[in-house]
CSV table of C-alpha atoms and ligand atoms in Angstrom, one decimal:
chain,number,residue,atom,x,y,z
A,1,MET,CA,232.3,28.1,93.6
A,2,SER,CA,231.6,29.0,90.1
A,3,PRO,CA,228.4,31.9,90.2
A,4,LYS,CA,227.1,29.7,87.3
A,5,THR,CA,227.1,26.8,89.3
A,6,VAL,CA,223.2,25.1,87.9
A,7,ASN,CA,222.0,23.0,90.7
A,8,GLY,CA,220.8,20.1,89.1
A,9,ALA,CA,222.6,17.0,86.7
A,10,ILE,CA,224.3,17.7,83.9
A,11,TRP,CA,222.6,15.2,81.4
A,12,ARG,CA,219.3,16.8,80.9
A,13,ASP,CA,221.0,19.7,79.5
A,14,GLN,CA,222.2,16.9,77.1
A,15,LEU,CA,219.5,16.1,75.7
A,16,THR,CA,217.6,17.3,72.8
A,17,HIS,CA,214.9,18.4,72.4
A,18,GLU,CA,212.5,15.1,71.3
A,19,GLU,CA,214.7,13.3,74.3
A,20,ARG,CA,213.3,15.5,76.2
A,21,SER,CA,210.3,15.5,75.5
A,22,VAL,CA,210.2,11.7,75.7
A,23,LEU,CA,210.6,12.2,79.3
A,24,GLY,CA,207.2,13.5,79.7
A,25,ARG,CA,205.1,11.6,77.4
A,26,ALA,CA,201.6,11.8,78.8
A,27,ASP,CA,199.4,8.9,76.8
A,28,GLU,CA,195.8,9.1,77.5
A,29,GLY,CA,193.8,6.4,78.1
A,30,VAL,CA,195.0,4.8,81.4
A,31,ASP,CA,191.7,5.0,82.9
A,32,GLY,CA,189.7,1.4,82.4
A,33,SER,CA,192.7,-0.2,80.3
A,34,THR,CA,193.2,-3.7,80.4
A,35,PRO,CA,197.5,-3.9,79.1
A,36,ASP,CA,199.0,-7.2,78.9
A,37,VAL,CA,201.7,-5.6,81.6
A,38,LEU,CA,201.4,-3.0,83.5
A,39,VAL,CA,204.8,-1.6,84.5
A,40,VAL,CA,204.8,0.9,87.8
A,41,GLY,CA,207.8,3.1,88.1
A,42,GLY,CA,209.7,5.0,84.8
A,43,GLY,CA,213.1,5.0,86.3
A,44,ILE,CA,215.9,2.7,84.2
A,45,LEU,CA,214.5,-0.5,86.0
A,46,GLY,CA,211.2,0.3,84.9
A,47,VAL,CA,211.9,1.8,80.9
A,48,SER,CA,213.8,-1.3,80.3
A,49,THR,CA,211.5,-3.3,81.7
A,50,ALA,CA,208.8,-2.1,79.4
A,51,ALA,CA,210.9,-2.2,76.2
A,52,ALA,CA,212.0,-5.6,77.3
A,53,CYS,CA,208.3,-6.6,77.5
A,54,ALA,CA,207.8,-4.9,74.3
A,55,GLU,CA,210.2,-6.8,72.2
A,56,ALA,CA,209.7,-10.3,73.9
A,57,GLY,CA,206.0,-9.9,72.6
A,58,LEU,CA,203.9,-10.0,76.2
A,59,GLY,CA,201.5,-7.7,74.2
A,60,ASP,CA,199.9,-4.1,75.0
A,61,VAL,CA,203.0,-2.7,77.6
A,62,LEU,CA,201.8,-0.3,79.4
A,63,LEU,CA,204.1,2.1,81.3
A,64,ILE,CA,203.1,4.8,84.3
A,65,GLU,CA,205.4,7.3,86.5
A,66,THR,CA,204.1,9.5,88.8
A,67,GLY,CA,207.0,12.3,87.6
A,68,ARG,CA,208.7,12.3,84.7
A,69,LEU,CA,210.4,9.4,83.4
A,70,GLY,CA,214.0,9.3,84.8
A,71,ALA,CA,212.4,11.9,88.0
A,72,GLY,CA,213.9,9.8,90.3
A,73,ALA,CA,217.7,8.3,91.2
A,74,THR,CA,218.2,7.6,87.9
A,75,GLY,CA,218.6,10.8,86.6
A,76,GLY,CA,221.2,11.8,89.2
A,77,ALA,CA,223.4,8.4,88.4
A,78,THR,CA,227.1,8.7,87.2
A,79,GLY,CA,225.8,5.9,85.0
A,80,LEU,CA,228.8,4.2,84.9
A,81,LEU,CA,229.0,0.7,83.6
A,82,ILE,CA,231.6,-0.8,85.2
A,83,PRO,CA,231.1,-4.7,86.2
A,84,GLU,CA,234.6,-5.7,85.9
A,85,PRO,CA,235.7,-3.3,89.0
A,86,HIS,CA,233.6,-4.6,90.9
A,87,GLN,CA,235.4,-7.5,91.0
A,88,TRP,CA,237.5,-6.2,94.5
A,89,SER,CA,233.9,-5.4,96.1
A,90,ASP,CA,231.4,-7.6,95.2
A,91,PRO,CA,230.6,-11.2,95.2
A,92,GLU,CA,230.7,-13.7,92.1
A,93,PRO,CA,226.7,-14.2,91.0
A,94,PHE,CA,226.7,-10.2,91.2
A,95,VAL,CA,229.7,-9.2,88.9
A,96,ASP,CA,228.4,-12.0,86.7
A,97,LEU,CA,225.1,-10.1,86.8
A,98,GLU,CA,226.7,-6.6,86.3
A,99,ARG,CA,228.8,-8.3,83.6
A,100,ALA,CA,225.5,-9.3,81.7
A,101,GLY,CA,224.4,-6.5,82.0
A,102,LEU,CA,227.0,-4.7,79.9
A,103,GLU,CA,226.6,-7.0,77.6
A,104,ARG,CA,223.2,-6.3,77.4
A,105,TRP,CA,223.3,-2.6,77.3
A,106,ARG,CA,225.5,-3.5,74.2
A,107,ASP,CA,223.1,-5.1,72.6
A,108,LEU,CA,220.6,-2.2,73.3
A,109,GLU,CA,223.0,0.0,71.5
A,110,GLN,CA,222.4,-1.9,68.6
A,111,SER,CA,219.3,-2.7,68.2
A,112,ILE,CA,217.6,0.7,69.8
A,113,PRO,CA,217.2,3.2,67.5
A,114,GLY,CA,220.0,5.7,67.2
A,115,GLY,CA,221.6,3.9,70.3
A,116,VAL,CA,221.0,4.3,73.8
A,117,GLY,CA,223.7,6.4,73.7
A,118,LEU,CA,226.4,3.9,74.9
A,119,VAL,CA,230.6,5.3,75.3
A,120,GLU,CA,233.1,3.1,75.6
A,121,LEU,CA,235.9,4.0,77.5
A,122,ASP,CA,238.7,2.6,79.9
A,123,TRP,CA,238.6,2.4,83.6
A,124,LEU,CA,241.9,2.9,85.4
A,125,GLY,CA,242.0,2.9,89.1
A,126,LEU,CA,244.7,4.1,90.8
A,127,ALA,CA,247.3,3.0,93.8
A,128,PRO,CA,246.5,0.0,93.9
A,129,HIS,CA,247.6,-1.4,97.5
A,130,GLU,CA,247.9,-4.2,100.1
A,131,GLY,CA,244.7,-5.4,101.3
A,132,GLY,CA,242.6,-3.4,97.9
A,133,TYR,CA,243.3,-4.4,94.3
A,134,ALA,CA,246.5,-5.9,94.5
A,135,ALA,CA,245.3,-8.6,96.7
A,136,HIS,CA,243.3,-10.4,94.0
A,137,GLN,CA,244.2,-10.4,90.6
A,138,PRO,CA,241.0,-10.3,88.4
A,139,ARG,CA,240.6,-11.2,85.0
A,140,GLY,CA,241.2,-8.3,82.4
A,141,VAL,CA,243.3,-6.0,84.6
A,142,VAL,CA,246.7,-4.2,83.6
A,143,TRP,CA,248.9,-3.6,86.0
A,144,LEU,CA,250.3,-0.2,85.4
A,145,ASN,CA,253.8,0.7,87.3
A,146,PRO,CA,253.7,4.6,88.6
A,147,GLY,CA,256.0,5.7,85.5
A,148,GLN,CA,253.2,4.5,82.7
A,149,VAL,CA,250.3,6.0,85.2
A,150,GLN,CA,252.4,9.4,84.6
A,151,GLU,CA,251.7,8.9,80.6
A,152,ARG,CA,248.6,8.6,80.7
A,153,ILE,CA,248.0,11.3,83.6
A,154,PRO,CA,250.7,13.7,83.8
A,155,GLY,CA,251.0,15.8,86.7
A,156,LEU,CA,249.8,13.8,89.3
A,157,ALA,CA,250.7,14.8,92.5
A,158,ARG,CA,252.5,12.0,93.4
A,159,PRO,CA,253.3,8.6,91.5
A,160,MET,CA,251.0,5.9,91.8
A,161,GLU,CA,251.0,2.4,90.2
A,162,GLY,CA,247.5,1.8,88.4
A,163,ALA,CA,244.9,-1.1,87.5
A,164,LEU,CA,243.9,-0.4,84.1
A,165,ILE,CA,240.6,-2.4,82.8
A,166,HIS,CA,239.8,-1.6,79.0
A,167,ARG,CA,236.2,-2.1,77.3
A,168,GLN,CA,233.8,-0.6,80.3
A,169,ALA,CA,230.9,2.0,79.7
A,170,ARG,CA,229.1,5.0,80.5
A,171,VAL,CA,225.5,6.9,79.3
A,172,ASN,CA,223.7,9.6,79.9
A,173,PRO,CA,220.9,7.9,81.7
A,174,LEU,CA,218.3,10.1,80.5
A,175,ARG,CA,219.4,10.1,77.0
A,176,ALA,CA,219.3,5.8,77.3
A,177,VAL,CA,215.6,6.6,79.8
A,178,ALA,CA,214.5,8.9,76.2
A,179,ARG,CA,215.5,6.5,73.8
A,180,MET,CA,213.7,3.0,75.1
A,181,ALA,CA,211.0,5.2,76.0
A,182,ALA,CA,210.6,6.6,72.7
A,183,GLY,CA,209.8,3.1,71.3
A,184,LEU,CA,207.2,2.1,73.8
A,185,ARG,CA,203.4,2.5,72.9
A,186,ALA,CA,202.0,3.6,76.0
A,187,VAL,CA,204.1,5.9,78.4
A,188,ALA,CA,201.7,8.3,80.8
A,189,THR,CA,204.0,10.4,83.2
A,190,GLY,CA,202.6,12.1,85.9
A,191,VAL,CA,200.1,8.8,87.1
A,192,ALA,CA,200.9,7.3,90.5
A,193,ALA,CA,200.1,4.0,91.2
A,194,THR,CA,198.0,4.6,94.6
A,195,SER,CA,196.3,0.7,95.6
A,196,VAL,CA,196.4,-2.8,94.4
A,197,GLU,CA,193.3,-5.3,94.2
A,198,ILE,CA,193.6,-8.6,94.6
A,199,SER,CA,191.5,-11.4,94.0
A,200,GLY,CA,192.7,-15.0,95.2
A,201,ASP,CA,196.2,-15.1,93.8
A,202,ARG,CA,196.1,-12.3,91.2
A,203,VAL,CA,195.9,-8.6,91.0
A,204,THR,CA,192.6,-7.8,89.5
A,205,LYS,CA,193.3,-3.8,89.8
A,206,VAL,CA,196.0,-1.0,89.8
A,207,GLY,CA,194.4,1.8,91.5
A,208,SER,CA,196.6,5.0,90.3
A,209,SER,CA,195.7,8.9,90.1
A,210,ALA,CA,194.3,8.7,86.2
A,211,GLY,CA,192.2,5.7,87.3
A,212,ASP,CA,191.8,1.9,88.0
A,213,ILE,CA,193.7,-0.4,85.2
A,214,SER,CA,193.4,-3.9,85.2
A,215,PRO,CA,196.7,-5.7,83.9
A,216,GLY,CA,197.1,-9.0,83.0
A,217,ALA,CA,201.0,-9.2,84.6
A,218,VAL,CA,202.2,-6.1,86.7
A,219,VAL,CA,205.9,-5.0,87.3
A,220,PHE,CA,207.1,-2.6,90.1
A,221,ALA,CA,209.9,-1.0,89.6
A,222,THR,CA,209.4,1.9,91.8
A,223,GLY,CA,213.3,2.1,93.4
A,224,ARG,CA,211.9,0.8,96.8
A,225,PRO,CA,209.6,-1.4,97.3
A,226,PRO,CA,206.2,-0.1,96.6
A,227,VAL,CA,203.9,1.2,99.3
A,228,LEU,CA,200.5,0.8,97.8
A,229,ASP,CA,197.4,0.2,99.8
A,230,GLY,CA,196.1,-3.2,99.4
A,231,LEU,CA,199.7,-5.0,98.8
A,232,PRO,CA,200.8,-6.5,101.4
A,233,LEU,CA,204.7,-6.2,100.4
A,234,HIS,CA,207.4,-5.8,103.7
A,235,ILE,CA,210.9,-5.9,102.0
A,236,PRO,CA,213.0,-3.8,104.1
A,237,SER,CA,214.9,-0.7,102.3
A,238,ASP,CA,216.2,2.1,102.9
A,239,ARG,CA,218.2,4.9,100.9
A,240,VAL,CA,221.8,6.4,101.0
A,241,LYS,CA,222.9,9.7,99.3
A,242,GLY,CA,225.0,10.8,97.1
A,243,HIS,CA,226.7,14.1,95.9
A,244,LEU,CA,227.9,14.8,92.5
A,245,LEU,CA,229.6,17.8,90.5
A,246,VAL,CA,230.9,18.2,86.6
A,247,THR,CA,233.7,20.9,86.4
A,248,ASP,CA,233.6,23.6,83.7
A,249,PRO,CA,236.0,22.2,80.4
A,250,THR,CA,239.3,21.9,81.5
A,251,ASP,CA,242.6,21.1,79.5
A,252,VAL,CA,242.8,17.9,81.4
A,253,SER,CA,242.7,15.0,79.8
A,254,LEU,CA,241.9,11.5,81.3
A,255,PRO,CA,242.2,8.1,79.6
A,256,GLY,CA,238.0,7.4,80.6
A,257,ILE,CA,237.3,6.9,84.1
A,258,VAL,CA,240.0,7.7,86.4
A,259,ALA,CA,238.8,6.2,89.8
A,260,PRO,CA,238.9,8.1,92.6
A,261,LEU,CA,239.1,11.0,90.8
A,262,ALA,CA,236.9,11.8,87.9
A,263,THR,CA,235.3,10.7,84.7
A,264,GLN,CA,235.8,13.2,81.3
A,265,ILE,CA,232.5,13.6,79.4
A,266,GLU,CA,232.1,15.5,76.7
A,267,ASN,CA,233.7,18.8,76.1
A,268,GLY,CA,236.3,18.2,78.0
A,269,GLN,CA,234.5,18.5,81.1
A,270,LEU,CA,235.1,15.9,84.3
A,271,LEU,CA,232.5,14.3,86.8
A,272,ALA,CA,233.5,13.5,89.8
A,273,GLY,CA,231.9,12.6,93.5
A,274,GLY,CA,229.7,9.7,93.9
A,275,THR,CA,229.7,10.5,98.3
A,276,PHE,CA,227.7,7.8,100.4
A,277,ASP,CA,226.6,10.3,102.9
A,278,LEU,CA,224.8,7.9,105.6
A,279,GLY,CA,222.8,9.1,107.5
A,280,ASP,CA,222.2,12.6,105.1
A,281,GLU,CA,218.3,12.6,104.7
A,282,SER,CA,217.9,16.1,103.2
A,283,PRO,CA,217.2,16.4,99.4
A,284,ALA,CA,219.2,19.5,99.3
A,285,VAL,CA,223.1,19.5,98.1
A,286,GLN,CA,225.4,19.9,100.9
A,287,PRO,CA,227.6,22.9,99.9
A,288,ASP,CA,230.8,21.2,102.3
A,289,VAL,CA,230.5,17.6,100.3
A,290,ILE,CA,231.3,19.8,97.0
A,291,ASP,CA,233.9,21.4,98.4
A,292,ALA,CA,235.3,18.0,99.3
A,293,ILE,CA,235.0,16.6,96.3
A,294,VAL,CA,236.5,19.4,94.7
A,295,ASP,CA,239.6,19.5,96.6
A,296,GLY,CA,239.7,15.9,96.4
A,297,LEU,CA,240.3,16.5,92.6
A,298,ALA,CA,243.3,19.1,93.6
A,299,ALA,CA,244.8,17.1,96.0
A,300,VAL,CA,245.4,13.8,92.9
A,301,LEU,CA,245.6,16.4,90.1
A,302,PRO,CA,247.1,19.8,91.6
A,303,SER,CA,246.5,21.4,88.2
A,304,LEU,CA,242.2,21.3,88.7
A,305,ARG,CA,243.0,23.7,92.4
A,306,GLY,CA,240.5,26.4,91.5
A,307,ILE,CA,238.6,24.2,88.7
A,308,SER,CA,234.9,25.7,88.7
A,309,VAL,CA,232.0,23.5,88.9
A,310,ALA,CA,229.5,23.5,86.2
A,311,TYR,CA,226.7,21.3,88.1
A,312,GLN,CA,226.3,20.1,91.2
A,313,TRP,CA,223.7,17.8,92.2
A,314,CYS,CA,222.5,14.6,94.7
A,315,CYS,CA,220.4,11.7,94.5
A,316,PHE,CA,219.4,9.0,96.5
A,317,ARG,CA,220.5,5.3,96.2
A,318,PRO,CA,217.5,2.7,96.6
A,319,ARG,CA,218.9,0.3,99.3
A,320,HIS,CA,218.1,-3.1,100.4
A,321,PRO,CA,219.7,-4.6,104.2
A,322,ASP,CA,222.2,-7.0,102.0
A,323,ARG,CA,223.0,-4.1,99.4
A,324,ARG,CA,222.0,-6.3,96.6
A,325,PRO,CA,218.3,-6.2,94.3
A,326,VAL,CA,215.2,-7.5,94.3
A,327,ILE,CA,214.3,-9.6,91.0
A,328,ASP,CA,211.4,-11.7,92.0
A,329,ARG,CA,207.9,-12.0,91.8
A,330,VAL,CA,205.5,-10.2,94.6
A,331,PRO,CA,205.1,-13.4,97.0
A,332,GLY,CA,201.9,-15.2,97.2
A,333,ILE,CA,200.6,-13.6,93.9
A,334,THR,CA,201.0,-15.2,90.3
A,335,ASN,CA,201.1,-12.3,88.0
A,336,ALA,CA,203.1,-9.3,89.9
A,337,TRP,CA,206.7,-8.9,90.0
A,338,LEU,CA,209.4,-6.3,91.8
A,339,THR,CA,212.3,-5.2,90.9
A,340,SER,CA,213.6,-2.7,93.9
A,341,GLY,CA,217.3,-1.2,95.5
A,342,HIS,CA,219.8,-1.7,92.7
A,343,PHE,CA,221.9,0.7,95.2
A,344,ARG,CA,225.0,1.5,93.6
A,345,THR,CA,224.6,-0.7,90.2
A,346,GLY,CA,221.1,-0.1,88.9
A,347,ILE,CA,221.7,1.7,85.6
A,348,LEU,CA,224.5,-1.0,84.7
A,349,ASN,CA,221.8,-3.6,85.9
A,350,ALA,CA,218.7,-2.3,84.4
A,351,PRO,CA,218.9,-4.2,80.9
A,352,VAL,CA,219.8,-8.0,82.2
A,353,THR,CA,216.9,-7.3,85.0
A,354,ALA,CA,214.4,-6.4,82.7
A,355,ALA,CA,214.9,-9.6,80.4
A,356,VAL,CA,215.1,-12.2,83.1
A,357,LEU,CA,211.8,-10.5,84.7
A,358,SER,CA,210.6,-10.2,80.8
A,359,ARG,CA,211.6,-14.6,80.2
A,360,TRP,CA,209.6,-14.8,83.6
A,361,ILE,CA,206.6,-13.3,82.8
A,362,ALA,CA,206.9,-14.9,79.2
A,363,ALA,CA,207.1,-18.8,80.4
A,364,GLY,CA,205.7,-18.4,84.1
A,365,VAL,CA,208.7,-19.7,85.5
A,366,PRO,CA,211.6,-18.1,86.9
A,367,PRO,CA,215.3,-18.1,85.1
A,368,VAL,CA,217.7,-19.6,86.6
A,369,GLU,CA,219.8,-15.8,87.1
A,370,ALA,CA,216.6,-14.9,89.6
A,371,HIS,CA,217.1,-16.8,92.1
A,372,ALA,CA,219.8,-15.0,94.5
A,373,TRP,CA,217.5,-12.1,94.2
A,374,SER,CA,214.8,-13.2,95.9
A,375,ALA,CA,212.2,-11.0,97.7
A,376,THR,CA,211.8,-13.5,100.4
A,377,ARG,CA,214.9,-13.4,101.6
A,378,PHE,CA,215.1,-11.0,104.4
A,379,ALA,CA,212.3,-12.6,106.5
A,380,THR,CA,213.0,-13.3,110.0
A,381,HIS,CA,212.5,-16.9,110.7
B,401,FAD,C1,225.2,9.7,93.3
B,401,FAD,C2,224.6,8.3,92.3
B,401,FAD,C3,225.4,7.8,91.8
B,401,FAD,C4,225.4,6.5,91.0
B,401,FAD,N1,225.8,6.2,89.9
B,401,FAD,C5,225.3,4.9,89.5
B,401,FAD,C6,226.7,4.6,88.1
B,401,FAD,O1,227.9,5.2,88.0
B,401,FAD,N2,225.9,3.4,87.6
B,401,FAD,C7,225.0,3.1,87.9
B,401,FAD,O2,224.6,1.1,87.7
B,401,FAD,N3,224.0,3.0,89.4
B,401,FAD,C8,224.4,4.4,89.6
B,401,FAD,N4,223.9,4.6,90.8
B,401,FAD,C9,222.8,3.4,90.6
B,401,FAD,C10,221.2,3.6,90.3
B,401,FAD,O3,221.1,5.5,90.0
B,401,FAD,C11,220.0,3.4,90.8
B,401,FAD,O4,220.1,2.4,91.2
B,401,FAD,C12,218.9,3.2,89.4
B,401,FAD,O5,218.6,4.4,89.1
B,401,FAD,C13,217.6,2.9,90.4
B,401,FAD,O6,216.8,2.6,89.6
B,401,FAD,P1,215.2,2.8,89.5
B,401,FAD,O7,214.5,2.8,88.1
B,401,FAD,O8,215.0,1.6,90.3
B,401,FAD,O9,214.9,3.3,90.6
B,401,FAD,P2,214.1,5.1,90.2
B,401,FAD,O10,215.1,5.7,89.4
B,401,FAD,O11,214.4,5.9,91.6
B,401,FAD,O12,213.1,4.9,89.6
B,401,FAD,C14,212.1,4.8,90.9
B,401,FAD,C15,210.5,5.4,89.8
B,401,FAD,O13,209.3,5.2,90.0
B,401,FAD,C16,209.0,6.4,90.5
B,401,FAD,N5,207.6,5.6,91.4
B,401,FAD,C17,207.9,5.8,92.8
B,401,FAD,N6,206.2,5.0,93.0
B,401,FAD,C18,205.7,5.2,92.2
B,401,FAD,C19,204.1,5.0,92.0
B,401,FAD,N7,203.5,4.3,93.2
B,401,FAD,N8,203.9,5.4,91.0
B,401,FAD,C20,204.4,5.6,89.9
B,401,FAD,N9,205.4,5.9,89.6
B,401,FAD,C21,206.2,5.5,90.8
B,401,FAD,C22,209.6,7.3,90.6
B,401,FAD,O14,209.2,8.7,90.4
B,401,FAD,C23,210.7,6.8,90.3
B,401,FAD,O15,210.8,7.8,89.0
B,401,FAD,C24,223.8,6.1,91.3
B,401,FAD,C25,223.0,6.6,92.3
B,401,FAD,C26,223.3,7.8,92.9
B,401,FAD,C27,222.6,8.3,93.7
């Protein structure tokens, strides 16, 4: 392990001074405020939703976040935007949502001043096998024989076939958060929502650590469903830890995202990992998991043996039992919405989720895309 290894994600170190300061925006005037829309939670879902509401002309939008923007799962994510490989693992309606997610990211890259830092790149899955990739022949996949794979990735430990998908993408999730949040009128970090007052079927007040807020509408985007005094919400969820690392710069040149090996990012560095550490609730990085990721790199590409680790970190994916998100109005309440449990595709699906929510708030009726992601689907009968 490199003696210089940083414990923490690389994303913050890639930001400019201005982008970093946006993540800590602490605008005043929370107490007694009456925003048209209050968004609770400053991860990618909350920031995207606040931006979409502002863009949709829903009036004054206030975003509150208990820590800094992106402090939760968002700041530790890999940041891959890869709907097409999920054809092998996810049901069609979910892949449709993901495809719409990537399209929205492309729109944001054009519409947000300076873009959101979208990097378009190819995805190459190694060694498709019977019962795996090769069992389905999804659209947009170019099948590569071992020689064609070897041309793209010289030095593999053994000949492997490959599945190539063009035009997937990635972002630095904190840069995307900072770029979107820079355009918001009111952002208060260091402010936690603590309670809710309900009158009839409406939220009339949200209590926070900085005072009371009386919003016209409120969206909870707190990763897992919010637990707040006065809010009757019982949606099952848990969280799944994952480890990631970024190597020191290498001479290895990868053709984009190579699964399950690594993604080449800036300066020739490799981003690897994304483990599913079920049952590990510790917030600490586990050295043996990092070692296993490094060993896995060398097993596929022997020239990476002994590569040193520049950054190592872990974070938790919010998850519902069926591994799909909730995008819904809070049951029984007419002016409160929530989105939660985005698990392993929250970065990808954030802008499309935000668009669905902002359209729902504007029109008062649920867009068709929302039907599959209800908050009540877990209710026991
Ligand atoms: C290892 C790993 C790799 C991943 N890779 C990818 C990937 O490649 N692509 C992808 O699409 N997704 C990926 N994900 C998933 C993605 O990170 C999450 O789905 C997404 O970040 C969830 O965003 P969120 O805004 O819902 O939650 P969070 O980012 O957790 O944000 C919720 C925010 O709400 C705040 N909050 C909570 N309660 C309150 C309160 N009461 N008051 C105020 N604020 C509050 C929290 O502080 C937090 O900042 C990955 C996740 C992990 C762990």
